[in-house]
């Protein structure tokens, strides 16, 4: 083995802990990449397989009622491959022991076969027997949450008639992957999907030989399998949807929906997109830190080995050979980091995928570590090593060989900071720390930046939790203040509200009218809810990002600001608004306001405008109630007598579900990020201290020889660490805020526009974790310092 | 005899911010094959600077430095040489010994020598050279386990192992006591005599110059005097 190689290995062994700490930082970056990217790929793959297996639909079209022959007309549309006409209705499931009746969707499956589109994935039991009117299959997630098993009976109100039905199978469906209710907030136990044989449902709703929803599969050539849910509309989308809408228009068609806007798919894509956003930003951040750390420690190593480098040059080694020597050092560390990272990433990815699969209710594969992923991981770690190494190795070239001939020159310290009487306040250690900082401000900066990165990663790991909490607070404190909301199947006259006021426990009632509308402008359109409130409502207000309440003027329409941007509509412009239900009235409304709402796209009008627009008497389809909680069971019993109620939602249970569901995934994300950033913090701090220790070993040993105690010598290193923390932590908090904003910017702005709000708890958590990691390092380095071999240090000139 | 190494009108100016330090002001110097030259002079007179320039570690501000290959007779101008050529020159032709030994601390005595034999054309075996300097028993010791004199002998072995044409020693005894210094000088003398390596030896110590063929004295960046010894005094007879 060449002597230079031996030197390399021996240096590596000598600095193994330092090398390992850098390798771990590289490993964190690679692991974060492998785990997030791999989870994203695996989930995308699982979804694709699931969709293929169950023949997931491409277009949905709701209508009032049409004879079956209309389905064949639809099949003739260019690009359409299969049309599955079915019956799909909202119903209530008044389960015993439940405060609010469960909102259910009842969907028909063909009389004798499996559904040709959106096939059910049976998880337990079987499909309803053809001809058995009392058998149903139930959405598995819901059943599990409610502890319903095959063989159980459940009540269901179909067309106002209560029936007892027997659950014979539990199933999943590509339409309900993300257990989303049809309301605003998912609730796995508050929304049921029930599948029944078509003749049974047809009889219940009087839809024999007819259908009220068509699900359509397109020819593969026309299918836009865009991965991004909110991507621009497909090439053929507009033409196909227009053709379908034209055919269904006379049958009360409500406008066809492409797959990318299908609720479950849309939500799922949103989650995946967010994961992909994280997979792009977080590992990049880690690897940047790793490269940075590698650069800093290689530079310092080169600094420390100046005399040796000069000797090697004297002996006739070229700059290239020497540079390569140090580069290999970096590359070996990166290789170790890469290998560790891939293993760690696969392990974490497995957990992450399991978590997501469970969260999404996506049956399917586990995490797959593909060769491509592993190779990218390796390439990425080498890139970090090279990025970190090359810059520092270039210093080797600049080093003159004649340097070896010179005796160690005492470095010149300026006396700027010394002498003043205030200096006496510091102990000698303080003086040494400050002098060194003054002489090498860059080194302090570099250490501080490393620390800042790990602080920032902790902030990034937790900010989403903060944002959610803020959102929930905002939403429920200001925007949704009712105790219970009652959703009607059809709008009812405003007088009916007064009836609700007399129900037990009801303290106040407010009504809202909502309709899905299509707003067009310049060839673009969006389908959004058009909302109208009574003028004096106080339970549902339009709340802007700054917490202010947006007033709705008597005339004209107020759009979510983002909606205005998307459609190119500004104040004073006229919006072309078409209602998608009923007689489909269409009008031009002047935009009189733009509201900075935090999520979603909405249009708001005054009560009066809504009535004029819909050409109807004052009506409501959502009633908001303030109630006396103790009276809730009686209220529920009373409401059960009203057939027109589609959904009854208690605000508190939404909040609870929300916290339960997001709480766990947030906890896991935070744990992962904490783990990574603790590694980085330890890597940075430990490296700093080791480098300090070796660069100042002579000074420190000399101090010991002069009679200073260990504690006093240690104070110098400790003081230095505290200085780096003092500079690094605040920068890190700022940097974390900045990165959080950058990550937030990857979220589809048509869905969420949450301001990045970071709680002081998060800031404290980030700062304290890094300080704790630093103190842990200190304990280790302190022990090394105690073992410092005075003679060896003073004897050799390193 | 033709000179192996010859400098003509060599000057060196160091820029130190506002002031220029004239370390060499036009030095003529020749080193002949097999010769041992002592370079003498007060501190700061420019000895190290000259040695560095002759050894291709540094380049002159003006003047020429020419190396003549003993085997082929070809001459190489070091003045305008590229970094690459200087590296080759050092690798193949020159051995250095420094005041502070400058061993690589993470390598043993043998490995420090291997550092050179790994890249030289026709080197001696590391064990052989280390035996030559009397360190046969200390092959696998690290620098920290050796005394100053022993470290310096390893450094000499390292410089000699490549069978250089030129050996350049900058105060090799500067950090050593009298007896140890003597041992080191004996090694240098032996290498010069037995291997015929042309040697330049920088020293502060007047008695030491007696071991040289020729003494060149520098003062303030110029050659102050130059004289030849009638006979070289064996190192064992030198006292200071
Ligand atoms: N890198 C440098 N930058 C600036 N000035 C230098 C540098 N190297 C040497 N000098 C100056 O050049 C002059 C000659 O230095 P040199 O090291 O050659 O002296 P020397 O004769 O070897 O002295 P000593 O016997 O003390 O080693 C001195 O004045 C020194 O200060
Ligand atoms: Mg000198």
XYZ file of C-alpha atoms in Angstrom, chain A residues 83-335:
253
model
C -70.196 4.674 -19.555
C -71.487 3.342 -16.268
C -74.912 4.762 -15.459
C -75.739 4.466 -11.801
C -77.818 5.798 -8.975
C -76.025 7.881 -6.403
C -77.864 9.603 -3.598
C -77.189 11.293 -0.290
C -78.896 9.589 2.646
C -78.843 9.634 6.417
C -77.810 6.799 8.667
C -79.381 7.370 12.126
C -77.044 5.065 14.033
C -77.896 4.312 17.648
C -75.689 6.046 20.175
C -74.483 8.663 17.772
C -75.198 12.296 18.551
C -75.569 13.242 14.945
C -76.928 11.093 12.155
C -74.247 9.931 9.795
C -74.198 11.387 6.321
C -74.121 8.602 3.803
C -73.794 8.251 0.072
C -75.721 5.383 -1.445
C -74.378 4.088 -4.727
C -75.772 1.439 -6.990
C -73.834 -1.497 -8.402
C -75.181 -3.390 -11.413
C -77.893 -5.976 -10.702
C -75.816 -9.025 -11.473
C -72.254 -7.910 -11.936
C -69.410 -5.948 -10.526
C -69.230 -2.245 -11.401
C -67.438 -1.811 -14.731
C -65.896 1.421 -13.470
C -64.860 2.223 -9.901
C -65.011 -1.444 -8.974
C -65.232 -2.240 -5.304
C -62.244 -3.711 -3.555
C -63.800 -6.211 -1.164
C -61.911 -6.346 2.069
C -64.209 -8.572 4.069
C -67.391 -10.505 3.318
C -69.061 -10.364 -0.079
C -71.106 -8.115 -2.353
C -74.890 -7.952 -1.845
C -76.597 -10.982 -3.351
C -78.586 -10.043 -6.477
C -82.243 -9.919 -5.554
C -81.633 -9.435 -1.819
C -83.132 -6.039 -1.061
C -81.763 -5.787 2.477
C -78.086 -6.426 1.797
C -75.427 -3.753 1.533
C -71.688 -3.360 1.282
C -70.215 -0.640 3.480
C -67.136 1.554 3.203
C -64.520 -0.275 5.210
C -62.930 2.744 6.928
C -66.238 3.871 8.259
C -67.224 0.388 9.385
C -63.945 -0.062 11.260
C -64.296 3.301 12.945
C -67.811 2.505 14.012
C -67.006 -1.128 14.851
C -69.512 -2.415 12.341
C -68.848 -5.913 11.025
C -70.484 -8.052 8.351
C -73.661 -9.510 9.773
C -74.590 -6.306 11.637
C -77.773 -4.422 10.844
C -77.781 -0.697 10.312
C -80.574 1.808 9.740
C -80.665 3.894 6.588
C -83.173 6.527 5.522
C -83.781 6.093 1.792
C -86.047 8.637 0.208
C -87.561 9.445 3.599
C -88.186 5.805 4.463
C -86.193 4.232 7.254
C -84.968 0.697 6.536
C -82.948 -1.809 8.467
C -80.191 -3.208 6.233
C -77.730 -5.994 6.736
C -74.036 -5.420 6.131
C -72.650 -8.343 4.128
C -69.345 -6.907 2.998
C -66.775 -4.239 3.772
C -65.179 -2.620 0.774
C -62.860 0.114 -0.374
C -63.326 2.198 -3.475
C -60.994 4.368 -5.559
C -63.598 7.105 -5.245
C -63.164 7.192 -1.488
C -59.472 6.579 -1.004
C -58.993 9.566 1.182
C -61.785 9.057 3.647
C -63.235 12.413 2.787
C -66.720 13.288 3.683
C -68.539 15.346 1.189
C -68.460 18.177 3.663
C -65.465 20.318 4.299
C -63.452 18.399 6.837
C -62.767 14.692 6.609
C -64.264 12.520 9.258
C -63.674 8.817 9.001
C -66.516 8.044 11.331
C -68.971 10.611 10.108
C -69.313 9.713 6.502
C -70.476 6.366 5.151
C -70.652 4.979 1.647
C -73.209 2.267 1.076
C -73.391 0.100 -2.023
C -76.618 -1.636 -2.987
C -77.818 -3.580 -6.005
C -79.263 -1.317 -8.619
C -82.843 -2.652 -8.746
C -83.187 -2.136 -5.006
C -82.106 1.507 -5.207
C -84.093 2.102 -8.386
C -87.204 0.949 -6.591
C -86.462 3.084 -3.545
C -86.007 6.271 -5.587
C -88.347 5.530 -8.447
C -85.508 5.413 -10.943
C -86.333 2.174 -12.782
C -84.580 1.988 -16.136
C -83.012 5.324 -15.308
C -79.910 6.802 -13.695
C -78.858 9.995 -11.981
C -75.129 9.765 -12.345
C -72.827 8.629 -15.110
C -69.265 7.568 -14.500
C -67.169 7.504 -17.622
C -63.880 5.908 -18.681
C -62.116 7.493 -21.602
C -60.071 5.873 -24.345
C -56.477 5.689 -23.187
C -55.469 8.138 -25.913
C -57.783 10.723 -24.417
C -56.977 10.082 -20.806
C -54.964 12.763 -19.137
C -53.188 10.954 -16.394
C -51.624 14.094 -15.105
C -50.026 13.390 -11.776
C -50.681 16.834 -10.490
C -54.274 17.114 -9.478
C -54.461 20.797 -9.937
C -52.505 20.891 -13.132
C -53.980 22.724 -16.032
C -56.925 21.120 -17.701
C -56.203 18.304 -20.118
C -55.944 18.731 -23.859
C -59.201 16.946 -24.648
C -60.903 17.713 -21.393
C -62.858 20.746 -22.447
C -64.234 19.207 -25.635
C -65.266 15.964 -23.959
C -66.861 17.678 -20.976
C -68.718 20.061 -23.247
C -70.066 17.165 -25.321
C -71.195 15.339 -22.189
C -72.761 18.468 -20.713
C -74.628 19.077 -23.950
C -76.134 15.593 -23.921
C -77.084 15.731 -20.249
C -78.363 19.293 -20.271
C -82.008 18.309 -20.894
C -81.794 15.709 -18.125
C -80.803 18.128 -15.423
C -77.097 17.602 -15.903
C -75.074 19.523 -13.347
C -71.901 19.778 -15.286
C -69.399 16.972 -15.714
C -66.375 16.765 -13.413
C -63.010 15.539 -14.668
C -60.983 13.139 -12.568
C -58.538 15.794 -11.494
C -61.330 17.513 -9.600
C -62.856 14.355 -8.150
C -62.845 14.902 -4.382
C -60.854 11.918 -3.232
C -58.404 12.094 -6.102
C -57.982 15.810 -5.661
C -57.305 15.500 -1.952
C -54.974 12.556 -2.475
C -53.044 14.377 -5.174
C -52.815 17.391 -2.917
C -51.261 15.304 -0.165
C -48.887 13.637 -2.597
C -47.936 16.956 -4.074
C -47.135 18.221 -0.631
C -45.004 15.168 0.036
C -43.247 15.683 -3.255
C -42.672 19.307 -2.341
C -41.124 18.202 0.930
C -39.102 15.555 -0.879
C -37.649 18.263 -3.054
C -36.882 20.867 -0.433
C -35.954 19.045 2.750
C -33.256 16.698 1.400
C -31.778 19.535 -0.613
C -31.513 21.490 2.595
C -29.858 18.581 4.402
C -27.418 17.887 1.621
C -26.549 21.509 1.388
C -25.699 21.397 5.061
C -23.710 18.208 4.547
C -21.752 19.728 1.680
C -21.220 22.818 3.737
C -20.011 20.809 6.698
C -17.745 18.727 4.526
C -16.326 21.857 3.030
C -15.719 23.450 6.380
C -14.120 20.410 7.919
C -11.982 19.627 4.892
C -10.808 23.218 4.741
C -9.941 23.091 8.374
C -8.185 19.814 7.973
C -6.174 21.282 5.151
C -5.467 24.277 7.331
C -4.265 22.008 10.110
C -2.131 19.998 7.747
C -0.492 22.946 6.040
C 3.021 21.890 7.086
C 2.433 18.345 5.901
C 1.046 19.528 2.604
C 4.084 21.746 2.161
C 6.368 18.789 2.880
C 4.558 16.622 0.395
C 5.056 19.348 -2.172
C 8.757 19.547 -1.305
C 9.021 15.811 -1.743
C 7.685 16.193 -5.248
C 4.005 15.408 -4.902
C 1.959 17.526 -7.259
C -0.929 19.694 -6.126
C -3.235 17.371 -7.980
C -2.045 14.289 -6.117
C -2.337 16.027 -2.780
C -5.697 17.557 -3.613
C -6.981 14.162 -4.649
C -5.765 12.744 -1.372
C -7.984 15.119 0.547
C -10.833 14.726 -1.870
C -10.767 10.968 -1.362
C -11.054 11.677 2.323
C -14.292 13.529 1.610
C -15.504 10.917 -0.819
C -14.966 8.094 1.654
C -17.013 9.979 4.210
C -19.696 10.550 1.612
C -19.686 6.880 0.645
